[in-house]
């Protein structure tokens, strides 16, 4: 019962992976990694769907042999999947001999059951969908998905008696209410089956690119009939009975909502006919949109995953797609939103938390944190989050799982702000209290990192290492995310995990696929690499691209409104941050200057500010201020000041500090 076999759809290889196809692989990978974390023996299979006419045409267009083209594309797909850290166990290509054996075996069984017969098909065929279309499926005579006119074809076809399986399919849907999720997809398909099923063509005549029909090698197997069988040929149908016995039936097919009919009507009927057990569950996820349109190569609305991970590696993208899109619904990708989430969730929240606890553990306890009493409220928060996480992930609410982990992160940040370890540290009598606070934060971060392992495998493993977790990330299980108020942890400092650095230039969001610039380049990314040009898509028509707004510097001299203004890039050079005042004292022999030590989230600093005539030092301690973080140090009355406090200075009046009307954690950027 502990095994879990899951698959994704296999991709057409007439173009490179885009963020939409990558989304499915990332989501399935999060499920696979979660099941491993939960202790299952997981088998995760992905692959390429190579016998499509589009693939054949593309290869010919490029003057390549179809198989050589598919080999080249397979290498490109595998490269993308590896760079996204997709942990598949097997990758099947439909041109492989093991797949051909599986297809022919299943078709032989279906034929033996009397469910395949010869006939003629005359009607529409959309090559982009690789689907036979009825008049009622078209909108204004066009395929509604690809907005192209389908081909009218008339040819000898072999047909599959799908109509025979209507009742058995309805029964299956009623016996196994979870067979197709989410509910909305299940309802759509149930209506479709209840409406009656027609027999379907399962071969194409006059084509050489495909697997020959066992009963008539002059026809090839229809590409969908061929492709669906990958799920079972990958685990040995027709080639390896022991493997088949180990993994079939599949536990989960993760597929897009556009292809649920193939997976939950045709595929189960094929298996019923062949006398083979049905997969346990199909999950039909939603689409990733770019500016409200399905991301699609044929529509020219794509962002390439490699462009996105160019900047900060795979984990921020994996987090965005998991946490920001409700699994099962459609979701949007935009560079601006990506920047926003990166800065909030990673640079500011999680990244800051990891730096703060490491800095404090190092400063106050030489890195070694040991509990000395009972854990505080973070322990209960983490317990509840773990429970929520399990429930969400078991129900494929991946966004809920990620959110539960981030509740711990938020809780730990709030806990630091309210317990004020720097204040406790000033009182030697409170040493035990400080030890426990530091331990609690480190333990909370450790638990959050375990829960995030499926979503952000590399960075979570690094966080675990920094929190003193001794075991390798791959050996950890969900039970290790139970709070342990024991032992000494050696917490380690390290480079900032996610420098706050992602900024979208003005106007960029208007441009399809315009990558933002990294203003600071982390060590693990290659700044000089240009975004990839897709060799295979040069002929794809692109939608009109609006020109980015001209930079103010380029504006005509006659434009008075813009003449004395700076660009957003100029403004962004000033790094304004929220900080909390820890101590304040008057600078001797100065009427105006006060010396402050402040917490900027990632570090503590000394500042000298000219506000002593407006504020008493004790009024300043504990106050949240805004400072210029990247100002060059300057000496004032012999004290080095590292930054500048922002205050409004009305003419002739005393300075008033810039503040907020609600709590903002130290380190937050102001802009
Ligand atoms: N080859 C078929 C699947 C055969 S499975 C036996 C196919 N290939 S595809 O390359 O067009 O799509 C692969 C998967 O990516 C499908 O599940 C599809 O729904 C999904 N997506 C394609 N575009 C997508 C988005 N924009 N967003 C989310 N998923 C998308 O269909």
XYZ file of C-alpha atoms and ligand atoms in Angstrom:
702
model
C 0.000 0.000 0.000
C 3.029 2.164 0.420
C 3.888 2.375 -3.243
C 2.870 5.349 -5.308
C 3.132 5.438 -9.089
C 2.462 8.802 -10.674
C 2.802 10.219 -14.145
C 2.518 13.503 -16.013
C 1.206 13.975 -19.529
C 3.873 13.289 -22.125
C 4.764 16.402 -24.118
C 4.671 17.039 -27.826
C 8.152 17.921 -28.945
C 7.410 20.313 -31.782
C 8.519 23.125 -29.480
C 10.544 23.520 -26.317
C 8.923 23.326 -22.859
C 7.231 26.532 -21.737
C 6.050 27.673 -18.322
C 2.645 26.008 -18.843
C 4.039 22.564 -19.617
C 6.696 23.076 -16.936
C 4.017 23.938 -14.379
C 2.551 20.463 -14.697
C 5.935 18.815 -14.202
C 6.735 20.986 -11.192
C 3.350 20.321 -9.584
C 3.696 16.573 -10.161
C 7.220 16.748 -8.767
C 5.931 18.440 -5.619
C 3.449 15.569 -5.236
C 6.176 12.975 -5.871
C 8.580 14.558 -3.410
C 5.823 14.927 -0.821
C 4.925 11.231 -1.118
C 8.575 10.292 -0.660
C 8.706 12.557 2.390
C 5.583 10.783 3.650
C 7.434 7.465 3.387
C 6.047 6.039 0.107
C 8.014 4.045 -2.421
C 7.473 6.407 -5.354
C 7.786 5.777 -9.070
C 7.491 9.007 -11.054
C 7.328 8.776 -14.854
C 7.374 11.524 -17.466
C 8.080 11.426 -21.153
C 7.742 12.742 -24.697
C 4.927 12.194 -27.175
C 6.801 11.910 -30.446
C 4.432 10.439 -33.024
C 2.468 13.616 -33.603
C 2.060 14.992 -37.135
C 3.231 18.349 -35.818
C 6.487 16.788 -34.734
C 6.900 15.127 -38.118
C 6.173 18.399 -39.935
C 8.489 20.383 -37.712
C 11.365 17.977 -38.336
C 10.793 18.137 -42.095
C 10.584 21.919 -41.972
C 14.018 21.974 -40.342
C 15.334 19.407 -42.835
C 15.912 16.819 -40.108
C 15.003 13.159 -39.873
C 12.012 12.918 -37.483
C 13.766 10.544 -35.130
C 16.978 12.576 -35.080
C 14.874 15.662 -34.378
C 13.094 13.851 -31.506
C 16.458 12.760 -30.082
C 17.636 16.362 -30.109
C 14.425 17.613 -28.505
C 14.513 14.861 -25.872
C 17.947 16.112 -24.812
C 16.549 19.666 -24.565
C 13.508 18.587 -22.547
C 15.624 16.538 -20.179
C 17.962 19.473 -19.703
C 15.056 21.747 -18.747
C 13.517 19.179 -16.390
C 16.848 18.595 -14.662
C 17.429 22.306 -14.236
C 13.983 22.594 -12.670
C 14.961 19.779 -10.281
C 12.198 17.448 -11.438
C 12.884 14.151 -9.697
C 11.422 11.722 -12.255
C 12.465 8.080 -11.981
C 11.888 7.192 -15.606
C 11.390 9.079 -18.850
C 9.613 7.331 -21.707
C 9.651 8.297 -25.361
C 6.964 6.895 -27.613
C 9.535 5.999 -30.271
C 11.214 3.528 -27.897
C 10.893 -0.219 -28.598
C 9.448 -0.852 -25.107
C 6.616 1.531 -25.885
C 5.919 0.043 -29.313
C 5.716 -3.405 -27.634
C 3.248 -2.081 -25.048
C 1.060 -0.387 -27.664
C 0.880 -3.442 -29.858
C 0.150 -5.691 -26.875
C -2.725 -3.524 -25.633
C -4.212 -3.161 -29.117
C -3.999 -6.951 -29.605
C -5.976 -7.383 -26.369
C -8.574 -4.789 -27.369
C -8.890 -6.412 -30.796
C -9.279 -9.847 -29.167
C -12.144 -8.413 -27.117
C -13.884 -7.548 -30.399
C -13.663 -3.818 -29.818
C -11.784 -2.746 -32.939
C -13.420 -2.695 -36.367
C -12.615 -1.256 -39.787
C -14.518 1.715 -41.237
C -14.169 5.109 -42.902
C -13.842 8.510 -41.276
C -14.855 11.683 -42.998
C -14.705 14.879 -41.015
C -12.569 17.526 -39.361
C -9.153 16.921 -37.800
C -7.189 19.536 -35.829
C -3.520 18.662 -36.133
C -2.547 20.965 -33.248
C -4.961 19.088 -30.946
C -4.307 15.838 -32.792
C -8.034 15.306 -32.463
C -10.981 14.425 -34.660
C -13.487 17.268 -34.316
C -17.202 17.429 -34.825
C -18.950 20.482 -36.268
C -20.291 21.279 -32.793
C -16.736 21.411 -31.387
C -15.809 24.332 -33.676
C -16.373 28.042 -33.131
C -16.874 30.010 -36.342
C -15.416 27.032 -38.176
C -12.178 27.202 -36.129
C -10.683 25.001 -33.436
C -11.472 27.061 -30.320
C -8.183 26.096 -28.664
C -5.791 26.834 -31.520
C -7.957 29.270 -33.515
C -7.043 27.516 -36.737
C -9.214 25.865 -39.367
C -9.044 22.083 -38.970
C -8.273 19.784 -41.947
C -11.117 17.940 -43.633
C -10.038 14.317 -43.932
C -11.546 11.212 -45.482
C -9.713 7.960 -44.895
C -9.897 4.321 -43.908
C -9.728 4.079 -40.125
C -9.932 1.428 -37.494
C -12.507 2.306 -34.870
C -12.685 1.547 -31.153
C -16.108 0.679 -29.704
C -16.080 3.440 -27.118
C -19.883 3.596 -27.169
C -19.995 0.127 -25.600
C -18.370 1.454 -22.410
C -20.776 4.227 -21.496
C -22.503 2.312 -18.695
C -19.328 0.839 -17.262
C -17.721 4.267 -17.239
C -20.703 5.804 -15.461
C -20.583 3.014 -12.907
C -16.882 3.543 -12.400
C -17.393 7.262 -11.818
C -20.067 6.518 -9.263
C -18.113 3.722 -7.504
C -14.885 5.743 -7.418
C -15.901 9.326 -6.713
C -12.230 10.347 -6.546
C -11.352 8.887 -9.934
C -11.308 12.363 -11.453
C -10.525 15.475 -9.422
C -11.145 18.336 -8.945
C -14.920 18.198 -8.745
C -15.475 20.677 -11.569
C -13.656 18.379 -14.050
C -15.551 15.358 -12.781
C -18.875 17.086 -13.407
C -17.871 18.116 -16.938
C -16.851 14.607 -17.878
C -19.861 12.982 -16.239
C -22.162 15.219 -18.339
C -20.192 14.235 -21.415
C -20.497 10.490 -20.761
C -24.158 10.799 -19.866
C -24.690 12.544 -23.220
C -23.650 9.345 -25.016
C -20.338 8.245 -26.539
C -19.461 7.692 -30.185
C -16.946 5.141 -31.348
C -13.599 6.751 -32.147
C -10.971 6.389 -34.857
C -7.792 4.806 -33.552
C -5.662 4.715 -36.658
C -4.488 7.041 -39.421
C -4.073 5.902 -43.012
C -1.352 6.936 -45.434
C 1.135 7.982 -42.759
C 4.509 6.521 -42.022
C 5.257 8.344 -38.725
C 3.759 6.218 -35.964
C 3.400 2.691 -34.649
C 1.915 0.255 -37.194
C -1.475 -1.258 -36.306
C -0.763 -4.905 -35.455
C -3.600 -6.079 -37.749
C -2.722 -3.753 -40.661
C 0.790 -2.295 -40.927
C -0.379 0.084 -43.687
C -2.067 2.166 -40.972
C -0.423 3.719 -37.936
C -1.960 3.966 -34.472
C -3.727 7.290 -33.870
C -1.325 9.413 -31.810
C -3.595 9.678 -28.738
C -4.277 5.930 -28.655
C -0.510 5.489 -28.886
C 0.338 8.162 -26.298
C -2.049 7.093 -23.535
C -0.483 3.646 -23.497
C 2.850 5.178 -22.356
C 1.646 5.014 -18.766
C 1.601 1.255 -18.845
C 4.353 0.545 -21.396
C 6.694 2.520 -19.109
C 6.147 -0.074 -16.394
C 6.546 -3.112 -18.567
C 3.340 -4.016 -20.437
C 4.511 -6.386 -23.161
C 8.124 -6.336 -21.943
C 8.498 -6.846 -18.187
C 5.778 -8.625 -16.189
C 7.537 -8.235 -12.836
C 7.804 -4.476 -13.266
C 4.190 -4.334 -14.365
C 3.074 -6.281 -11.309
C 5.048 -3.949 -9.074
C 3.703 -0.630 -10.374
C 0.444 -1.061 -12.245
C -2.191 0.304 -11.705
C -0.927 3.880 -11.548
C -1.991 5.840 -8.496
C -2.161 9.207 -10.193
C -2.089 10.780 -13.648
C -1.402 14.532 -13.452
C -2.663 16.169 -16.639
C -4.028 19.473 -17.930
C -7.739 20.197 -17.977
C -7.769 20.269 -21.800
C -7.016 16.565 -22.013
C -9.212 15.103 -19.272
C -11.586 13.530 -21.829
C -8.751 11.428 -23.258
C -7.674 10.336 -19.790
C -10.985 9.692 -18.103
C -13.171 8.433 -20.951
C -11.015 6.906 -23.694
C -8.133 5.616 -21.547
C -10.261 3.795 -18.939
C -12.439 2.334 -21.710
C -9.325 1.022 -23.480
C -8.171 -0.624 -20.259
C -11.627 -2.051 -19.523
C -11.669 -3.563 -22.998
C -8.184 -5.058 -22.572
C -9.083 -6.428 -19.130
C -6.464 -4.315 -17.336
C -6.944 -2.519 -13.994
C -7.700 1.212 -14.169
C -5.496 3.974 -12.756
C -6.738 5.060 -9.332
C -6.934 8.777 -9.904
C -6.607 11.490 -12.525
C -5.964 15.088 -11.500
C -6.860 17.690 -14.136
C -4.923 20.850 -13.295
C -5.683 24.311 -14.660
C -3.780 26.444 -17.124
C -1.015 28.902 -16.535
C -2.045 32.144 -18.168
C 0.113 34.950 -19.398
C -1.925 38.166 -19.357
C -5.168 36.242 -19.142
C -4.442 33.898 -22.085
C -3.450 30.240 -21.874
C 0.289 30.046 -22.293
C 0.629 28.298 -25.586
C 3.372 27.963 -28.134
C 0.957 27.935 -31.037
C -0.558 31.204 -29.793
C 2.876 32.727 -29.207
C 2.077 33.531 -25.563
C 4.900 31.798 -23.752
C 7.561 32.410 -21.178
C 10.421 29.940 -21.112
C 11.191 28.384 -17.744
C 14.918 28.778 -18.320
C 14.482 32.524 -18.717
C 12.890 32.662 -15.283
C 15.346 30.425 -13.480
C 18.223 32.282 -15.117
C 17.859 34.911 -12.423
C 17.585 33.040 -9.142
C 17.545 29.325 -9.856
C 14.606 26.939 -9.887
C 13.325 27.210 -6.311
C 11.704 30.666 -6.487
C 9.833 29.625 -9.637
C 8.784 26.338 -8.071
C 7.502 28.223 -5.035
C 5.638 30.760 -7.141
C 3.840 28.150 -9.233
C 2.993 26.019 -6.203
C 1.956 28.702 -3.765
C 0.362 31.289 -6.031
C -1.775 28.961 -8.151
C -4.554 26.914 -6.583
C -3.812 23.434 -7.888
C -6.758 22.566 -10.106
C -7.578 26.177 -11.077
C -6.086 28.480 -13.669
C -3.389 30.875 -12.529
C -1.418 33.776 -13.888
C 2.260 34.358 -14.359
C 3.534 37.897 -14.681
C 7.026 39.165 -14.135
C 5.741 41.830 -11.771
C 3.934 39.370 -9.586
C 6.900 37.043 -9.670
C 9.139 39.868 -8.500
C 6.694 40.770 -5.791
C 6.406 37.228 -4.421
C 10.159 36.705 -4.640
C 10.809 39.824 -2.625
C 8.110 39.175 -0.029
C 8.279 35.416 0.494
C 11.931 34.748 -0.059
C 14.123 37.830 0.209
C 12.165 39.435 2.996
C 10.454 36.631 4.878
C 12.236 33.310 4.725
C 15.659 34.582 3.651
C 15.676 37.247 6.306
C 14.560 34.825 8.980
C 17.359 32.382 8.176
C 19.940 35.209 8.263
C 18.579 36.669 11.506
C 18.546 33.474 13.493
C 22.011 32.545 12.246
C 23.350 36.017 13.107
C 21.778 36.010 16.583
C 22.774 32.417 17.375
C 26.314 33.301 16.351
C 26.431 36.548 18.270
C 24.877 35.364 21.514
C 25.738 31.653 21.641
C 28.620 31.096 19.220
C 26.134 29.294 16.950
C 25.247 26.518 19.435
C 21.607 26.735 20.526
C 20.307 24.501 23.313
C 16.850 24.415 24.889
C 16.842 24.923 28.635
C 13.143 24.938 29.432
C 9.798 24.631 27.685
C 9.224 25.765 24.138
C 7.047 28.814 23.649
C 4.067 29.350 21.365
C 5.998 28.560 18.191
C 5.829 24.851 19.061
C 2.028 24.846 18.941
C 2.021 26.892 15.746
C 4.379 24.390 14.100
C 2.285 21.431 15.277
C -0.851 22.931 13.787
C 0.962 23.860 10.575
C 2.227 20.300 10.175
C -1.291 18.951 10.523
C -2.668 21.486 8.024
C 0.192 20.712 5.683
C -0.485 16.954 5.710
C -4.195 17.453 5.122
C -3.608 19.888 2.287
C -0.932 17.853 0.550
C -2.880 14.600 0.858
C -5.782 16.361 -0.866
C -3.494 17.805 -3.615
C -4.034 21.333 -2.262
C -0.378 22.092 -2.948
C -0.886 25.817 -2.439
C -2.297 25.044 1.018
C 0.763 22.957 1.877
C 3.121 25.783 0.889
C 1.007 28.305 2.796
C 1.111 26.136 5.944
C 4.921 26.082 5.814
C 4.964 29.866 5.422
C 2.722 30.264 8.439
C 5.636 28.924 10.465
C 7.994 31.372 8.771
C 5.672 34.302 9.523
C 5.155 33.061 13.083
C 8.908 32.847 13.669
C 9.454 36.385 12.338
C 6.705 37.710 14.593
C 8.110 35.748 17.515
C 11.514 37.399 17.068
C 9.922 40.841 16.835
C 7.835 40.355 19.975
C 10.375 38.535 22.145
C 13.201 40.942 21.191
C 16.183 38.653 21.764
C 18.552 41.665 21.601
C 16.787 43.170 24.587
C 16.856 39.868 26.521
C 20.569 39.619 25.741
C 21.241 42.843 27.626
C 20.133 41.221 30.874
C 22.473 38.431 32.072
C 19.722 37.166 34.411
C 17.648 36.241 31.365
C 20.283 34.027 29.721
C 18.098 30.890 29.842
C 15.206 32.750 28.300
C 17.442 33.871 25.451
C 18.686 30.308 24.865
C 15.125 29.028 24.603
C 14.016 31.815 22.252
C 16.956 31.158 19.941
C 16.339 27.415 20.025
C 12.627 27.833 19.316
C 13.281 29.988 16.274
C 15.912 27.578 14.908
C 13.554 24.629 15.458
C 10.677 26.429 13.729
C 12.891 27.230 10.754
C 14.051 23.585 10.620
C 10.447 22.365 10.527
C 9.388 24.907 7.894
C 12.340 23.791 5.760
C 11.280 20.123 5.975
C 7.765 21.045 4.852
C 9.214 23.068 1.999
C 11.510 20.274 0.788
C 9.020 19.127 -1.894
C 8.564 22.678 -3.159
C 12.080 24.102 -2.897
C 14.359 21.079 -2.645
C 17.745 22.790 -2.941
C 17.218 25.805 -0.720
C 15.325 23.827 1.917
C 18.229 21.385 2.126
C 20.609 24.333 2.563
C 18.424 25.854 5.283
C 18.301 22.510 7.075
C 22.087 22.320 6.983
C 22.332 25.837 8.427
C 19.860 24.963 11.183
C 22.155 22.156 12.296
C 20.117 19.254 10.922
C 22.616 16.418 10.810
C 20.865 14.067 8.405
C 20.866 14.590 4.635
C 17.625 16.113 3.348
C 16.800 12.979 1.347
C 16.747 10.873 4.514
C 14.209 13.075 6.299
C 10.555 12.063 6.647
C 7.464 13.961 7.679
C 7.800 12.597 11.220
C 11.029 14.554 11.488
C 8.916 17.706 11.253
C 7.530 17.049 14.735
C 8.806 19.651 17.232
C 11.802 18.401 19.250
C 12.724 20.489 22.256
C 16.036 18.727 22.816
C 19.699 18.556 21.862
C 22.129 21.223 20.810
C 21.974 22.593 17.280
C 24.971 24.158 15.649
C 23.387 26.949 13.623
C 25.549 28.164 10.763
C 25.809 31.539 9.077
C 25.980 31.742 5.303
C 25.550 33.990 2.299
C 22.205 35.625 1.855
C 19.968 32.957 0.278
C 17.872 35.386 -1.736
C 19.316 38.863 -2.099
C 16.557 41.366 -2.561
C 17.373 42.078 -6.119
C 14.572 41.472 -8.554
C 13.194 44.594 -10.166
C 11.060 44.849 -13.244
C 11.962 47.824 -15.412
C 9.116 50.254 -16.113
C 6.970 49.017 -18.985
C 8.408 45.506 -18.881
C 5.202 43.939 -17.684
C 3.574 45.089 -20.902
C 5.956 43.026 -22.934
C 5.294 39.344 -23.382
C 8.118 37.319 -21.967
C 10.272 40.296 -20.967
C 12.566 39.114 -18.221
C 13.277 41.474 -15.365
C 16.785 42.515 -14.508
C 18.585 41.309 -11.457
C 20.150 44.317 -9.790
C 22.299 42.095 -7.599
C 23.357 38.790 -9.027
C 23.537 35.898 -6.597
C 26.511 33.614 -6.767
C 24.584 30.738 -8.322
C 23.312 32.500 -11.410
C 25.121 33.363 -14.580
C 24.657 37.038 -15.227
C 26.161 37.057 -18.689
C 23.975 34.376 -20.197
C 21.420 35.799 -22.544
C 17.860 34.468 -22.417
C 17.602 31.489 -24.722
C 16.388 31.891 -28.245
C 14.116 29.048 -29.181
C 15.559 27.643 -32.397
C 12.410 25.693 -33.024
C 10.012 28.578 -32.841
C 11.463 31.158 -35.167
C 8.537 30.769 -37.527
C 5.915 31.049 -34.776
C 3.956 34.258 -35.248
C 4.315 36.508 -32.225
C 1.546 38.777 -30.980
C 2.178 42.483 -31.328
C 4.563 43.586 -28.624
C 3.831 46.994 -27.139
C 6.947 49.126 -26.915
C 8.165 49.700 -23.363
C 7.561 53.196 -22.052
C 10.501 55.402 -23.100
C 12.940 56.153 -20.312
C 12.643 59.736 -19.057
C 16.169 60.478 -20.259
C 15.010 59.819 -23.820
C 11.945 62.036 -23.524
C 11.865 65.097 -25.775
C 13.298 68.244 -24.199
C 9.972 69.968 -24.683
C 8.276 67.660 -22.194
C 8.471 69.844 -19.068
C 6.760 67.306 -16.798
C 9.522 64.755 -17.321
C 12.551 66.966 -17.675
C 13.588 67.145 -14.016
C 12.441 63.688 -13.015
C 14.500 60.603 -12.378
C 13.807 57.128 -13.740
C 12.603 54.278 -11.584
C 16.042 52.747 -12.034
C 17.628 55.850 -10.507
C 15.226 55.693 -7.589
C 15.831 51.989 -7.065
C 19.520 52.715 -6.534
C 18.519 54.090 -3.138
C 17.951 51.098 -0.912
C 15.468 52.239 1.736
C 14.766 49.778 4.525
C 12.761 49.435 7.668
C 14.810 49.153 10.855
C 14.122 48.968 14.559
C 15.993 51.088 17.080
C 17.660 48.890 19.694
C 19.591 51.508 21.690
C 19.901 55.296 21.572
C 22.272 57.686 23.314
C 23.152 61.342 22.922
C 26.499 62.047 21.258
C 28.618 63.914 23.826
C 29.301 67.576 22.993
C 26.612 67.654 20.309
C 23.225 69.344 20.554
C 21.666 67.582 17.586
C 23.302 64.193 17.194
C 22.139 60.932 18.649
C 23.859 57.567 18.230
C 21.543 54.660 17.425
C 22.098 50.955 17.177
C 19.475 49.457 14.910
C 18.248 46.050 13.734
C 17.942 45.957 9.935
C 16.667 42.390 9.796
C 19.874 40.847 8.541
C 22.309 42.710 10.765
C 22.713 45.382 13.424
C 24.241 48.754 12.593
C 25.289 51.986 14.171
C 23.821 55.225 12.857
C 24.271 58.804 13.842
C 21.156 60.931 13.339
C 20.554 64.673 13.706
C 17.331 64.348 15.654
C 18.431 64.897 19.254
C 16.622 68.217 19.475
C 13.317 66.528 18.593
C 13.524 63.186 20.423
C 14.843 61.987 23.773
C 16.905 58.792 23.426
C 14.358 56.765 25.428
C 11.612 57.819 22.999
C 13.592 56.267 20.183
C 14.267 52.787 21.589
C 11.885 50.205 20.092
C 10.767 52.598 17.379
C 10.457 51.515 13.742
C 12.279 53.840 11.360
C 13.174 54.066 7.688
C 16.833 54.306 6.721
C 19.002 54.596 3.644
C 20.689 51.228 3.740
C 23.264 51.619 0.988
C 24.721 54.991 1.946
C 28.504 55.124 2.173
C 29.686 55.204 5.815
C 30.543 58.651 7.193
C 32.212 59.791 10.434
C 30.253 62.238 12.587
C 31.886 63.465 15.800
C 34.289 60.521 15.502
C 31.517 57.899 15.219
C 31.073 55.920 12.022
C 27.499 56.166 10.820
C 26.294 53.379 8.523
C 23.217 54.807 6.887
C 20.824 57.675 7.318
C 17.511 57.959 9.115
C 14.614 59.474 7.146
C 12.746 62.335 8.744
C 10.567 65.121 7.463
C 12.137 68.510 8.195
C 9.673 71.330 7.806
C 11.289 74.733 7.350
C 12.215 76.062 10.739
C 10.589 73.086 12.490
C 11.996 70.058 14.268
C 12.500 66.799 12.363
C 9.727 64.193 12.466
C 10.680 60.576 11.876
C 9.096 58.735 8.958
C 7.016 55.857 10.336
C 4.181 53.440 9.624
C 0.621 53.053 10.777
C 1.078 49.326 11.397
C 3.861 46.871 12.264
C 6.436 46.292 9.560
C 9.309 43.873 10.236
C 12.890 45.152 10.135
C 14.502 44.584 6.755
C 11.373 45.309 4.677
C 12.224 47.461 1.701
C 10.563 50.836 1.273
C 9.858 52.146 -2.189
N 0.947 14.981 -25.912
C -0.261 15.383 -25.277
C -0.476 14.630 -23.972
C -0.470 13.149 -24.107
S -0.619 12.379 -22.542
C -0.857 10.776 -22.899
C -0.240 16.866 -24.988
N 0.968 17.435 -25.023
S 1.260 19.004 -24.777
O 2.672 19.167 -24.955
O 0.412 19.788 -25.593
O 0.839 19.295 -23.301
C 1.465 18.590 -22.237
C 0.771 18.928 -20.928
O 0.984 20.307 -20.634
C -0.731 18.711 -20.975
O -1.177 18.128 -19.763
C -1.275 20.107 -21.096
O -2.556 20.259 -20.537
C -0.256 20.871 -20.300
N -0.220 22.272 -20.671
C 0.007 22.836 -21.894
N -0.111 24.185 -21.794
C -0.383 24.518 -20.518
C -0.579 25.709 -19.814
N -0.521 26.894 -20.377
N -0.808 25.619 -18.480
C -0.830 24.431 -17.812
N -0.658 23.292 -18.447
C -0.469 23.303 -19.806
O -1.267 17.432 -24.703
